[in-house]
PDB file of C-alpha atoms in Angstrom:
ATOM      1  CA  GLN B   1       0.285   0.143   0.212  1.00 75.00           C
ATOM      2  CA  VAL B   2       0.920   3.483  -0.461  1.00 85.00           C
ATOM      3  CA  GLN B   3       2.373   5.220   2.367  1.00 89.00           C
ATOM      4  CA  PHE B   4       2.652   9.060   3.167  1.00 94.00           C
ATOM      5  CA  VAL B   5       5.015  10.964   5.636  1.00 97.00           C
ATOM      6  CA  GLU B   6       4.025  14.306   6.709  1.00 98.00           C
ATOM      7  CA  SER B   7       6.376  17.208   7.957  1.00 98.00           C
ATOM      8  CA  GLY B   8       7.109  20.627   8.368  1.00 98.00           C
ATOM      9  CA  GLY B   9       4.783  21.483  11.032  1.00 98.00           C
ATOM     10  CA  GLY B  10       5.667  23.554  14.070  1.00 98.00           C
ATOM     11  CA  LEU B  11       5.101  27.027  16.543  1.00 98.00           C
ATOM     12  CA  VAL B  12       3.877  29.715  14.140  1.00 98.00           C
ATOM     13  CA  GLN B  13       2.669  32.728  15.150  1.00 98.00           C
ATOM     14  CA  ALA B  14      -0.818  34.164  13.985  1.00 98.00           C
ATOM     15  CA  GLY B  15      -0.448  36.057  10.400  1.00 98.00           C
ATOM     16  CA  GLY B  16       2.680  33.381   9.665  1.00 98.00           C
ATOM     17  CA  SER B  17       3.481  30.983   7.043  1.00 98.00           C
ATOM     18  CA  LEU B  18       4.139  27.012   6.874  1.00 98.00           C
ATOM     19  CA  ARG B  19       4.872  24.764   4.186  1.00 98.00           C
ATOM     20  CA  LEU B  20       4.226  21.336   4.736  1.00 98.00           C
ATOM     21  CA  SER B  21       5.406  18.044   2.977  1.00 98.00           C
ATOM     22  CA  CYS B  22       4.018  14.797   2.244  1.00 97.00           C
ATOM     23  CA  ALA B  23       6.705  12.465   1.105  1.00 96.00           C
ATOM     24  CA  ALA B  24       5.110   9.242  -0.465  1.00 94.00           C
ATOM     25  CA  SER B  25       6.710   5.922   0.009  1.00 90.00           C
ATOM     26  CA  VAL B  26       6.228   5.037  -4.100  1.00 90.00           C
ATOM     27  CA  SER B  27       5.724   7.189  -7.296  1.00 91.00           C
ATOM     28  CA  ILE B  28       2.699   9.343  -7.272  1.00 90.00           C
ATOM     29  CA  VAL B  29       2.593   9.584 -10.799  1.00 88.00           C
ATOM     30  CA  ASN B  30      -0.543   7.224 -11.310  1.00 86.00           C
ATOM     31  CA  ILE B  31      -1.994   8.785  -7.933  1.00 89.00           C
ATOM     32  CA  ASN B  32      -4.900  10.922  -9.259  1.00 88.00           C
ATOM     33  CA  ASN B  33      -6.199  12.658  -6.355  1.00 94.00           C
ATOM     34  CA  ILE B  34      -4.356  13.256  -2.848  1.00 95.00           C
ATOM     35  CA  GLY B  35      -5.522  15.394  -0.023  1.00 96.00           C
ATOM     36  CA  TRP B  36      -4.548  17.345   3.096  1.00 97.00           C
ATOM     37  CA  TYR B  37      -6.906  16.876   6.107  1.00 98.00           C
ATOM     38  CA  ARG B  38      -6.530  18.455   9.519  1.00 98.00           C
ATOM     39  CA  GLN B  39      -8.300  17.301  13.117  1.00 98.00           C
ATOM     40  CA  ALA B  40      -8.216  20.021  15.970  1.00 97.00           C
ATOM     41  CA  PRO B  41      -8.641  18.699  19.739  1.00 91.00           C
ATOM     42  CA  GLY B  42     -11.982  17.542  20.362  1.00 94.00           C
ATOM     43  CA  LYS B  43     -13.155  17.931  16.331  1.00 96.00           C
ATOM     44  CA  GLN B  44     -13.628  15.718  13.650  1.00 96.00           C
ATOM     45  CA  ARG B  45     -11.247  15.280  11.113  1.00 96.00           C
ATOM     46  CA  GLU B  46     -12.064  17.331   7.983  1.00 96.00           C
ATOM     47  CA  LEU B  47     -10.878  17.439   4.312  1.00 96.00           C
ATOM     48  CA  VAL B  48      -8.641  20.760   3.934  1.00 97.00           C
ATOM     49  CA  ALA B  49      -7.453  20.648   0.303  1.00 97.00           C
ATOM     50  CA  ALA B  50      -7.153  18.065  -2.369  1.00 96.00           C
ATOM     51  CA  ILE B  51      -5.511  17.964  -5.881  1.00 95.00           C
ATOM     52  CA  ARG B  52      -5.855  16.221  -8.787  1.00 92.00           C
ATOM     53  CA  SER B  53      -3.331  14.661 -11.331  1.00 85.00           C
ATOM     54  CA  GLY B  54      -4.148  18.030 -13.430  1.00 78.00           C
ATOM     55  CA  ALA B  55      -4.459  21.217 -12.578  1.00 73.00           C
ATOM     56  CA  ASP B  56      -7.995  20.545 -10.643  1.00 93.00           C
ATOM     57  CA  THR B  57      -7.583  21.333  -6.978  1.00 95.00           C
ATOM     58  CA  TYR B  58     -10.507  22.490  -4.060  1.00 95.00           C
ATOM     59  CA  TYR B  59      -9.986  24.019  -0.998  1.00 96.00           C
ATOM     60  CA  ALA B  60     -12.491  24.294   1.997  1.00 94.00           C
ATOM     61  CA  ASP B  61     -14.188  27.653   2.320  1.00 93.00           C
ATOM     62  CA  SER B  62     -12.145  28.682   5.168  1.00 86.00           C
ATOM     63  CA  MET B  63      -9.009  28.131   3.720  1.00 89.00           C
ATOM     64  CA  LYS B  64      -9.549  29.311   0.618  1.00 87.00           C
ATOM     65  CA  ASP B  65      -7.258  32.269  -0.688  1.00 92.00           C
ATOM     66  CA  ARG B  66      -4.803  31.466   2.242  1.00 96.00           C
ATOM     67  CA  PHE B  67      -3.836  27.777   1.222  1.00 97.00           C
ATOM     68  CA  THR B  68      -2.195  26.418  -1.717  1.00 97.00           C
ATOM     69  CA  ILE B  69      -1.479  22.676  -2.229  1.00 97.00           C
ATOM     70  CA  SER B  70       0.745  21.456  -5.150  1.00 96.00           C
ATOM     71  CA  ARG B  71       2.369  18.094  -6.112  1.00 94.00           C
ATOM     72  CA  ASP B  72       5.902  17.476  -7.315  1.00 93.00           C
ATOM     73  CA  ASN B  73       5.698  14.044  -9.236  1.00 91.00           C
ATOM     74  CA  ALA B  74       9.715  13.941  -9.789  1.00 92.00           C
ATOM     75  CA  LYS B  75      10.135  14.130  -6.120  1.00 95.00           C
ATOM     76  CA  ASN B  76       7.046  11.867  -4.968  1.00 94.00           C
ATOM     77  CA  THR B  77       5.953  14.807  -3.015  1.00 95.00           C
ATOM     78  CA  VAL B  78       2.654  16.727  -2.286  1.00 96.00           C
ATOM     79  CA  TYR B  79       2.856  20.220  -0.722  1.00 97.00           C
ATOM     80  CA  LEU B  80       0.459  22.573   1.294  1.00 98.00           C
ATOM     81  CA  GLN B  81       1.735  26.509   1.676  1.00 98.00           C
ATOM     82  CA  MET B  82      -0.285  28.098   4.427  1.00 98.00           C
ATOM     83  CA  ASN B  83      -0.273  31.657   4.976  1.00 97.00           C
ATOM     84  CA  SER B  84      -2.050  34.200   6.965  1.00 97.00           C
ATOM     85  CA  LEU B  85      -2.220  31.195   9.674  1.00 97.00           C
ATOM     86  CA  LYS B  86      -5.135  31.611  12.374  1.00 96.00           C
ATOM     87  CA  PRO B  87      -5.124  30.290  16.255  1.00 97.00           C
ATOM     88  CA  GLU B  88      -8.274  27.948  14.525  1.00 95.00           C
ATOM     89  CA  ASP B  89      -5.965  26.430  12.114  1.00 97.00           C
ATOM     90  CA  THR B  90      -4.157  24.598  14.955  1.00 98.00           C
ATOM     91  CA  ALA B  91      -4.486  20.768  14.258  1.00 98.00           C
ATOM     92  CA  VAL B  92      -2.569  17.517  13.119  1.00 98.00           C
ATOM     93  CA  TYR B  93      -2.270  17.757   9.722  1.00 98.00           C
ATOM     94  CA  TYR B  94      -2.580  14.409   7.379  1.00 98.00           C
ATOM     95  CA  CYS B  95      -2.035  13.836   3.657  1.00 97.00           C
ATOM     96  CA  ARG B  96      -3.525  10.808   1.912  1.00 95.00           C
ATOM     97  CA  THR B  97      -4.740   9.624  -1.474  1.00 94.00           C
ATOM     98  CA  PHE B  98      -8.441  11.244  -1.879  1.00 90.00           C
ATOM     99  CA  PRO B  99     -11.274  10.218  -0.919  1.00 89.00           C
ATOM    100  CA  SER B 100     -10.351   7.226   0.957  1.00 90.00           C
ATOM    101  CA  GLY B 101      -7.144   5.814   1.907  1.00 91.00           C
ATOM    102  CA  TYR B 102      -4.478   5.051   5.272  1.00 91.00           C
ATOM    103  CA  TRP B 103      -3.813   7.767   8.135  1.00 93.00           C
ATOM    104  CA  GLY B 104      -0.096   8.001   8.882  1.00 93.00           C
ATOM    105  CA  GLN B 105       0.943  10.105  12.116  1.00 96.00           C
ATOM    106  CA  GLY B 106       0.343  13.566  10.553  1.00 98.00           C
ATOM    107  CA  THR B 107       2.267  16.833  11.498  1.00 98.00           C
ATOM    108  CA  GLN B 108       1.167  19.151  14.654  1.00 98.00           C
ATOM    109  CA  VAL B 109       0.677  22.907  13.783  1.00 98.00           C
ATOM    110  CA  THR B 110       0.270  25.302  16.469  1.00 98.00           C
ATOM    111  CA  VAL B 111      -0.829  28.834  15.449  1.00 98.00           C
ATOM    112  CA  SER B 112      -0.412  31.089  18.661  1.00 98.00           C
ATOM    113  CA  SER B 113      -2.486  34.213  18.920  1.00 93.00           C
TER     114      SER B 113
END
């Protein structure tokens, strides 16, 4: 099965930026849809953004114009650029195939006020 390892999380002040990476264990050239998800304490896991093999992307309304998802097939990696971060963005962020797949450990993002 395809495994993804998330990295790039950390502590950042409100208004700051982070770039998350999701490295796949195999080539992602033939993986059509990949999504970033997040889960905050006490809340359900939610889809943040998704990208297809082409140019089509999806963003949750609260992340529109702040987050950018991209993929580099040569590096077998999917990225999530997060700008203008807010405290409510604090969560563990996960990457997996969309709309279903297997969860990894995720990477923690903490935004201070």
